[in-house]
Amino acid sequence: MHGSTMIYLFAVPMMFQGFGVYLVPLMCGARNIAFPRLNAFSYYIYLGGGLLLWIGLFLNIGVDVGWFAYVPLSGPQFSPGKRADFWAQMITFTEVSALGVAVCIATTILRYRAPGMTLNRMPFFCGKSW
């Protein structure tokens, strides 16, 4: 659970979703991020996946396949039952939320720029990576 919490519930959401959603519209000169409802939906999917991941731990159906669910420890011989399946579904929820935010950020960068703001004039955080 430590690895899952640090990577899927803290590092990706904090760096990519949190900073990206806040900083990209400011750097582009956009009034708001593209697709705000998709952005809100992504947050609620992330919240639900994270809560269910930890609720599963407290209900004794949490992950028991190691940090990254490598094949020997996540197979049926070492992890009987549905624990690995439950973990994989909750991680899928958090990754779907990251994908939704990625669509919002990419659309904001490519379509919602201020007039006269080309990709070459944008800050390196948003423009030079395209």
Short mmCIF file of N, CA and C in Angstrom, two decimals:
data_model
loop_
_atom_site.label_atom_id
_atom_site.label_comp_id
_atom_site.label_asym_id
_atom_site.label_seq_id
_atom_site.Cartn_x
_atom_site.Cartn_y
_atom_site.Cartn_z
N MET A 1 0.83 -1.21 0.00
CA MET A 1 0.00 0.00 0.00
C MET A 1 0.86 1.25 0.00
N HIS A 2 2.05 1.18 0.55
CA HIS A 2 2.91 2.36 0.57
C HIS A 2 3.27 2.80 -0.84
N GLY A 3 3.68 1.86 -1.67
CA GLY A 3 4.04 2.20 -3.05
C GLY A 3 2.84 2.71 -3.84
N SER A 4 1.70 2.07 -3.65
CA SER A 4 0.50 2.49 -4.37
C SER A 4 0.06 3.88 -3.93
N THR A 5 0.14 4.14 -2.64
CA THR A 5 -0.25 5.45 -2.14
C THR A 5 0.70 6.53 -2.63
N MET A 6 1.98 6.27 -2.57
CA MET A 6 2.94 7.31 -2.94
C MET A 6 2.92 7.60 -4.44
N ILE A 7 2.79 6.59 -5.26
CA ILE A 7 2.83 6.81 -6.70
C ILE A 7 1.47 7.21 -7.25
N TYR A 8 0.45 6.40 -6.99
CA TYR A 8 -0.86 6.60 -7.62
C TYR A 8 -1.74 7.63 -6.91
N LEU A 9 -1.53 7.82 -5.63
CA LEU A 9 -2.41 8.73 -4.90
C LEU A 9 -1.72 10.03 -4.49
N PHE A 10 -0.38 10.13 -4.66
CA PHE A 10 0.27 11.38 -4.32
C PHE A 10 1.10 11.95 -5.47
N ALA A 11 2.08 11.22 -5.97
CA ALA A 11 3.02 11.78 -6.93
C ALA A 11 2.35 12.18 -8.24
N VAL A 12 1.62 11.28 -8.85
CA VAL A 12 0.97 11.60 -10.13
C VAL A 12 -0.08 12.70 -9.96
N PRO A 13 -0.99 12.59 -8.98
CA PRO A 13 -1.98 13.66 -8.85
C PRO A 13 -1.39 15.01 -8.46
N MET A 14 -0.40 15.02 -7.61
CA MET A 14 0.16 16.29 -7.15
C MET A 14 0.92 16.99 -8.28
N MET A 15 1.81 16.27 -8.92
CA MET A 15 2.65 16.90 -9.93
C MET A 15 1.90 17.15 -11.23
N PHE A 16 1.21 16.15 -11.70
CA PHE A 16 0.59 16.26 -13.02
C PHE A 16 -0.76 16.95 -12.94
N GLN A 17 -1.62 16.43 -12.12
CA GLN A 17 -2.98 16.95 -12.09
C GLN A 17 -3.05 18.27 -11.34
N GLY A 18 -2.48 18.33 -10.17
CA GLY A 18 -2.58 19.54 -9.36
C GLY A 18 -1.87 20.73 -9.97
N PHE A 19 -0.58 20.59 -10.20
CA PHE A 19 0.19 21.70 -10.75
C PHE A 19 -0.20 22.00 -12.19
N GLY A 20 -0.47 20.97 -12.98
CA GLY A 20 -0.82 21.18 -14.38
C GLY A 20 -2.13 21.91 -14.55
N VAL A 21 -3.14 21.51 -13.80
CA VAL A 21 -4.46 22.14 -13.92
C VAL A 21 -4.40 23.59 -13.45
N TYR A 22 -3.56 23.88 -12.49
CA TYR A 22 -3.46 25.25 -11.99
C TYR A 22 -2.58 26.11 -12.89
N LEU A 23 -1.43 25.60 -13.30
CA LEU A 23 -0.44 26.43 -13.97
C LEU A 23 -0.63 26.56 -15.48
N VAL A 24 -1.12 25.54 -16.14
CA VAL A 24 -1.21 25.58 -17.60
C VAL A 24 -2.12 26.70 -18.11
N PRO A 25 -3.33 26.89 -17.57
CA PRO A 25 -4.13 28.03 -18.06
C PRO A 25 -3.46 29.39 -17.80
N LEU A 26 -2.75 29.52 -16.71
CA LEU A 26 -2.04 30.77 -16.44
C LEU A 26 -0.92 31.00 -17.43
N MET A 27 -0.20 29.97 -17.78
CA MET A 27 0.91 30.10 -18.72
C MET A 27 0.44 30.30 -20.16
N CYS A 28 -0.72 29.76 -20.48
CA CYS A 28 -1.25 29.88 -21.85
C CYS A 28 -1.99 31.20 -22.06
N GLY A 29 -2.39 31.83 -21.01
CA GLY A 29 -3.22 33.02 -21.13
C GLY A 29 -4.68 32.66 -21.33
N ALA A 30 -5.06 31.45 -20.98
CA ALA A 30 -6.45 31.01 -21.13
C ALA A 30 -7.26 31.45 -19.92
N ARG A 31 -8.55 31.60 -20.11
CA ARG A 31 -9.42 32.00 -19.00
C ARG A 31 -9.68 30.85 -18.04
N ASN A 32 -9.74 29.64 -18.58
CA ASN A 32 -10.02 28.46 -17.78
C ASN A 32 -9.44 27.26 -18.49
N ILE A 33 -9.41 26.14 -17.82
CA ILE A 33 -8.94 24.92 -18.46
C ILE A 33 -10.03 24.39 -19.39
N ALA A 34 -9.64 23.70 -20.42
CA ALA A 34 -10.61 23.11 -21.34
C ALA A 34 -11.34 21.96 -20.65
N PHE A 35 -12.58 21.79 -20.98
CA PHE A 35 -13.43 20.71 -20.45
C PHE A 35 -13.46 20.70 -18.92
N PRO A 36 -14.01 21.73 -18.30
CA PRO A 36 -14.00 21.74 -16.82
C PRO A 36 -14.83 20.62 -16.20
N ARG A 37 -15.85 20.15 -16.88
CA ARG A 37 -16.63 19.03 -16.32
C ARG A 37 -15.85 17.73 -16.36
N LEU A 38 -15.10 17.51 -17.42
CA LEU A 38 -14.23 16.34 -17.48
C LEU A 38 -13.16 16.42 -16.40
N ASN A 39 -12.68 17.62 -16.15
CA ASN A 39 -11.69 17.82 -15.08
C ASN A 39 -12.29 17.49 -13.72
N ALA A 40 -13.51 17.94 -13.46
CA ALA A 40 -14.17 17.63 -12.19
C ALA A 40 -14.48 16.14 -12.09
N PHE A 41 -14.92 15.53 -13.20
CA PHE A 41 -15.18 14.10 -13.21
C PHE A 41 -13.90 13.31 -12.90
N SER A 42 -12.77 13.78 -13.45
CA SER A 42 -11.50 13.12 -13.18
C SER A 42 -11.14 13.20 -11.71
N TYR A 43 -11.44 14.32 -11.09
CA TYR A 43 -11.16 14.43 -9.65
C TYR A 43 -12.00 13.45 -8.84
N TYR A 44 -13.27 13.35 -9.17
CA TYR A 44 -14.14 12.45 -8.40
C TYR A 44 -13.81 10.99 -8.64
N ILE A 45 -13.38 10.64 -9.85
CA ILE A 45 -12.92 9.27 -10.11
C ILE A 45 -11.66 8.99 -9.29
N TYR A 46 -10.75 9.95 -9.25
CA TYR A 46 -9.54 9.80 -8.44
C TYR A 46 -9.88 9.65 -6.96
N LEU A 47 -10.76 10.48 -6.48
CA LEU A 47 -11.14 10.42 -5.07
C LEU A 47 -11.81 9.09 -4.73
N GLY A 48 -12.72 8.65 -5.58
CA GLY A 48 -13.38 7.37 -5.34
C GLY A 48 -12.42 6.19 -5.39
N GLY A 49 -11.52 6.18 -6.36
CA GLY A 49 -10.54 5.11 -6.45
C GLY A 49 -9.61 5.08 -5.25
N GLY A 50 -9.16 6.25 -4.81
CA GLY A 50 -8.28 6.31 -3.65
C GLY A 50 -8.97 5.89 -2.36
N LEU A 51 -10.20 6.35 -2.18
CA LEU A 51 -10.94 5.96 -0.97
C LEU A 51 -11.23 4.47 -0.95
N LEU A 52 -11.66 3.93 -2.07
CA LEU A 52 -11.95 2.50 -2.11
C LEU A 52 -10.68 1.66 -1.95
N LEU A 53 -9.56 2.16 -2.42
CA LEU A 53 -8.29 1.45 -2.23
C LEU A 53 -7.97 1.32 -0.74
N TRP A 54 -8.12 2.40 -0.01
CA TRP A 54 -7.84 2.37 1.43
C TRP A 54 -8.94 1.68 2.22
N ILE A 55 -10.18 1.80 1.79
CA ILE A 55 -11.26 1.08 2.46
C ILE A 55 -11.05 -0.43 2.31
N GLY A 56 -10.58 -0.85 1.13
CA GLY A 56 -10.28 -2.26 0.93
C GLY A 56 -9.19 -2.75 1.86
N LEU A 57 -8.22 -1.90 2.14
CA LEU A 57 -7.17 -2.29 3.09
C LEU A 57 -7.75 -2.51 4.48
N PHE A 58 -8.63 -1.62 4.91
CA PHE A 58 -9.19 -1.74 6.25
C PHE A 58 -10.23 -2.86 6.36
N LEU A 59 -10.82 -3.27 5.24
CA LEU A 59 -11.77 -4.38 5.25
C LEU A 59 -11.10 -5.73 4.97
N ASN A 60 -9.78 -5.73 4.97
CA ASN A 60 -8.97 -6.93 4.76
C ASN A 60 -9.16 -7.52 3.36
N ILE A 61 -9.43 -6.68 2.40
CA ILE A 61 -9.39 -7.10 1.00
C ILE A 61 -8.41 -6.22 0.24
N GLY A 62 -7.44 -5.69 0.96
CA GLY A 62 -6.43 -4.82 0.36
C GLY A 62 -5.37 -5.62 -0.37
N VAL A 63 -4.46 -4.89 -0.94
CA VAL A 63 -3.42 -5.47 -1.79
C VAL A 63 -2.46 -6.33 -0.96
N ASP A 64 -2.06 -7.47 -1.55
CA ASP A 64 -1.05 -8.31 -0.93
C ASP A 64 -0.09 -8.85 -1.98
N VAL A 65 0.18 -8.07 -3.01
CA VAL A 65 0.99 -8.53 -4.12
C VAL A 65 2.31 -7.78 -4.26
N GLY A 66 2.75 -7.11 -3.23
CA GLY A 66 4.00 -6.38 -3.32
C GLY A 66 3.80 -4.96 -3.81
N TRP A 67 4.88 -4.25 -3.99
CA TRP A 67 4.81 -2.83 -4.35
C TRP A 67 4.23 -2.59 -5.73
N PHE A 68 4.66 -3.37 -6.70
CA PHE A 68 4.28 -3.10 -8.08
C PHE A 68 3.52 -4.24 -8.73
N ALA A 69 3.12 -5.24 -7.98
CA ALA A 69 2.34 -6.37 -8.48
C ALA A 69 3.06 -7.10 -9.61
N TYR A 70 4.33 -7.40 -9.38
CA TYR A 70 5.06 -8.20 -10.36
C TYR A 70 4.50 -9.61 -10.40
N VAL A 71 4.74 -10.30 -11.47
CA VAL A 71 4.04 -11.55 -11.76
C VAL A 71 4.24 -12.65 -10.70
N PRO A 72 5.40 -12.94 -10.18
CA PRO A 72 5.44 -14.06 -9.23
C PRO A 72 4.58 -13.84 -7.99
N LEU A 73 4.57 -12.64 -7.46
CA LEU A 73 3.79 -12.41 -6.24
C LEU A 73 2.32 -12.14 -6.51
N SER A 74 1.96 -11.78 -7.71
CA SER A 74 0.56 -11.47 -7.99
C SER A 74 -0.19 -12.64 -8.62
N GLY A 75 0.47 -13.77 -8.79
CA GLY A 75 -0.19 -14.94 -9.36
C GLY A 75 -1.10 -15.62 -8.34
N PRO A 76 -1.91 -16.55 -8.79
CA PRO A 76 -2.87 -17.20 -7.89
C PRO A 76 -2.21 -18.06 -6.81
N GLN A 77 -0.96 -18.48 -7.03
CA GLN A 77 -0.28 -19.29 -6.02
C GLN A 77 0.06 -18.48 -4.78
N PHE A 78 0.47 -17.23 -4.96
CA PHE A 78 0.89 -16.40 -3.84
C PHE A 78 -0.18 -15.43 -3.37
N SER A 79 -1.17 -15.16 -4.20
CA SER A 79 -2.21 -14.20 -3.85
C SER A 79 -3.58 -14.77 -4.19
N PRO A 80 -4.09 -15.68 -3.38
CA PRO A 80 -5.40 -16.25 -3.69
C PRO A 80 -6.53 -15.26 -3.41
N GLY A 81 -7.61 -15.42 -4.08
CA GLY A 81 -8.77 -14.55 -3.87
C GLY A 81 -8.78 -13.39 -4.83
N LYS A 82 -9.58 -12.40 -4.48
CA LYS A 82 -9.81 -11.25 -5.35
C LYS A 82 -9.06 -10.00 -4.92
N ARG A 83 -8.07 -10.12 -4.04
CA ARG A 83 -7.39 -8.94 -3.54
C ARG A 83 -6.63 -8.21 -4.64
N ALA A 84 -5.91 -8.95 -5.46
CA ALA A 84 -5.16 -8.30 -6.55
C ALA A 84 -6.10 -7.69 -7.58
N ASP A 85 -7.23 -8.32 -7.82
CA ASP A 85 -8.20 -7.77 -8.76
C ASP A 85 -8.80 -6.48 -8.24
N PHE A 86 -9.11 -6.44 -6.96
CA PHE A 86 -9.65 -5.22 -6.34
C PHE A 86 -8.63 -4.09 -6.43
N TRP A 87 -7.39 -4.38 -6.12
CA TRP A 87 -6.32 -3.37 -6.20
C TRP A 87 -6.17 -2.86 -7.63
N ALA A 88 -6.16 -3.77 -8.59
CA ALA A 88 -5.99 -3.36 -9.99
C ALA A 88 -7.14 -2.48 -10.46
N GLN A 89 -8.35 -2.77 -10.01
CA GLN A 89 -9.50 -1.95 -10.41
C GLN A 89 -9.41 -0.55 -9.82
N MET A 90 -9.00 -0.43 -8.58
CA MET A 90 -8.90 0.90 -7.96
C MET A 90 -7.76 1.70 -8.58
N ILE A 91 -6.66 1.05 -8.92
CA ILE A 91 -5.57 1.75 -9.59
C ILE A 91 -6.00 2.18 -10.99
N THR A 92 -6.83 1.37 -11.63
CA THR A 92 -7.37 1.76 -12.94
C THR A 92 -8.21 3.01 -12.83
N PHE A 93 -8.98 3.14 -11.77
CA PHE A 93 -9.76 4.37 -11.56
C PHE A 93 -8.85 5.59 -11.46
N THR A 94 -7.78 5.48 -10.69
CA THR A 94 -6.89 6.63 -10.55
C THR A 94 -6.18 6.95 -11.86
N GLU A 95 -5.85 5.96 -12.65
CA GLU A 95 -5.18 6.22 -13.92
C GLU A 95 -6.14 6.77 -14.98
N VAL A 96 -7.39 6.37 -14.93
CA VAL A 96 -8.39 6.96 -15.83
C VAL A 96 -8.56 8.44 -15.51
N SER A 97 -8.49 8.79 -14.23
CA SER A 97 -8.58 10.19 -13.86
C SER A 97 -7.38 10.97 -14.40
N ALA A 98 -6.19 10.38 -14.37
CA ALA A 98 -5.01 11.05 -14.93
C ALA A 98 -5.15 11.22 -16.44
N LEU A 99 -5.74 10.26 -17.10
CA LEU A 99 -5.95 10.38 -18.54
C LEU A 99 -6.93 11.49 -18.87
N GLY A 100 -8.00 11.62 -18.08
CA GLY A 100 -8.95 12.71 -18.29
C GLY A 100 -8.31 14.08 -18.12
N VAL A 101 -7.48 14.22 -17.11
CA VAL A 101 -6.79 15.49 -16.89
C VAL A 101 -5.79 15.75 -18.01
N ALA A 102 -5.15 14.72 -18.52
CA ALA A 102 -4.21 14.90 -19.63
C ALA A 102 -4.92 15.43 -20.86
N VAL A 103 -6.13 14.95 -21.12
CA VAL A 103 -6.91 15.47 -22.25
C VAL A 103 -7.23 16.94 -22.03
N CYS A 104 -7.62 17.30 -20.81
CA CYS A 104 -7.93 18.70 -20.51
C CYS A 104 -6.72 19.60 -20.70
N ILE A 105 -5.57 19.17 -20.20
CA ILE A 105 -4.36 19.99 -20.29
C ILE A 105 -3.90 20.11 -21.74
N ALA A 106 -3.89 19.01 -22.48
CA ALA A 106 -3.45 19.07 -23.87
C ALA A 106 -4.37 19.96 -24.71
N THR A 107 -5.67 19.87 -24.49
CA THR A 107 -6.60 20.71 -25.23
C THR A 107 -6.43 22.17 -24.86
N THR A 108 -6.18 22.44 -23.60
CA THR A 108 -5.95 23.82 -23.18
C THR A 108 -4.71 24.39 -23.86
N ILE A 109 -3.65 23.61 -23.92
CA ILE A 109 -2.40 24.08 -24.54
C ILE A 109 -2.59 24.30 -26.03
N LEU A 110 -3.25 23.39 -26.70
CA LEU A 110 -3.33 23.47 -28.15
C LEU A 110 -4.43 24.37 -28.68
N ARG A 111 -5.51 24.58 -27.92
CA ARG A 111 -6.65 25.31 -28.46
C ARG A 111 -7.05 26.58 -27.71
N TYR A 112 -6.71 26.70 -26.45
CA TYR A 112 -7.20 27.83 -25.65
C TYR A 112 -6.13 28.88 -25.38
N ARG A 113 -5.13 28.96 -26.20
CA ARG A 113 -4.07 29.94 -25.98
C ARG A 113 -4.58 31.36 -26.22
N ALA A 114 -3.89 32.30 -25.62
CA ALA A 114 -4.23 33.71 -25.84
C ALA A 114 -3.90 34.08 -27.29
N PRO A 115 -4.57 35.10 -27.83
CA PRO A 115 -4.27 35.52 -29.21
C PRO A 115 -2.80 35.93 -29.35
N GLY A 116 -2.16 35.44 -30.38
CA GLY A 116 -0.76 35.75 -30.62
C GLY A 116 0.21 34.85 -29.89
N MET A 117 -0.27 34.00 -29.02
CA MET A 117 0.60 33.10 -28.26
C MET A 117 0.81 31.83 -29.09
N THR A 118 1.98 31.72 -29.69
CA THR A 118 2.31 30.51 -30.44
C THR A 118 2.98 29.52 -29.50
N LEU A 119 3.13 28.32 -29.98
CA LEU A 119 3.79 27.31 -29.15
C LEU A 119 5.24 27.66 -28.87
N ASN A 120 5.88 28.39 -29.77
CA ASN A 120 7.28 28.80 -29.55
C ASN A 120 7.40 29.91 -28.52
N ARG A 121 6.37 30.67 -28.30
CA ARG A 121 6.41 31.77 -27.33
C ARG A 121 5.96 31.35 -25.93
N MET A 122 5.43 30.18 -25.82
CA MET A 122 4.93 29.72 -24.52
C MET A 122 6.08 29.31 -23.61
N PRO A 123 5.84 29.29 -22.32
CA PRO A 123 6.87 28.80 -21.40
C PRO A 123 7.21 27.34 -21.68
N PHE A 124 8.37 26.92 -21.26
CA PHE A 124 8.86 25.59 -21.55
C PHE A 124 7.96 24.50 -20.98
N PHE A 125 7.31 24.77 -19.86
CA PHE A 125 6.44 23.79 -19.21
C PHE A 125 5.32 23.33 -20.11
N CYS A 126 4.78 24.23 -20.92
CA CYS A 126 3.67 23.82 -21.79
C CYS A 126 4.02 23.79 -23.27
N GLY A 127 4.76 24.72 -23.78
CA GLY A 127 4.88 24.85 -25.22
C GLY A 127 5.98 24.06 -25.87
N LYS A 128 7.10 23.95 -25.24
CA LYS A 128 8.25 23.33 -25.90
C LYS A 128 8.13 21.81 -25.96
N SER A 129 7.27 21.24 -25.14
CA SER A 129 7.13 19.79 -25.19
C SER A 129 6.30 19.34 -26.37
N TRP A 130 5.58 20.23 -27.02
CA TRP A 130 4.78 19.87 -28.17
C TRP A 130 5.62 20.02 -29.39
#
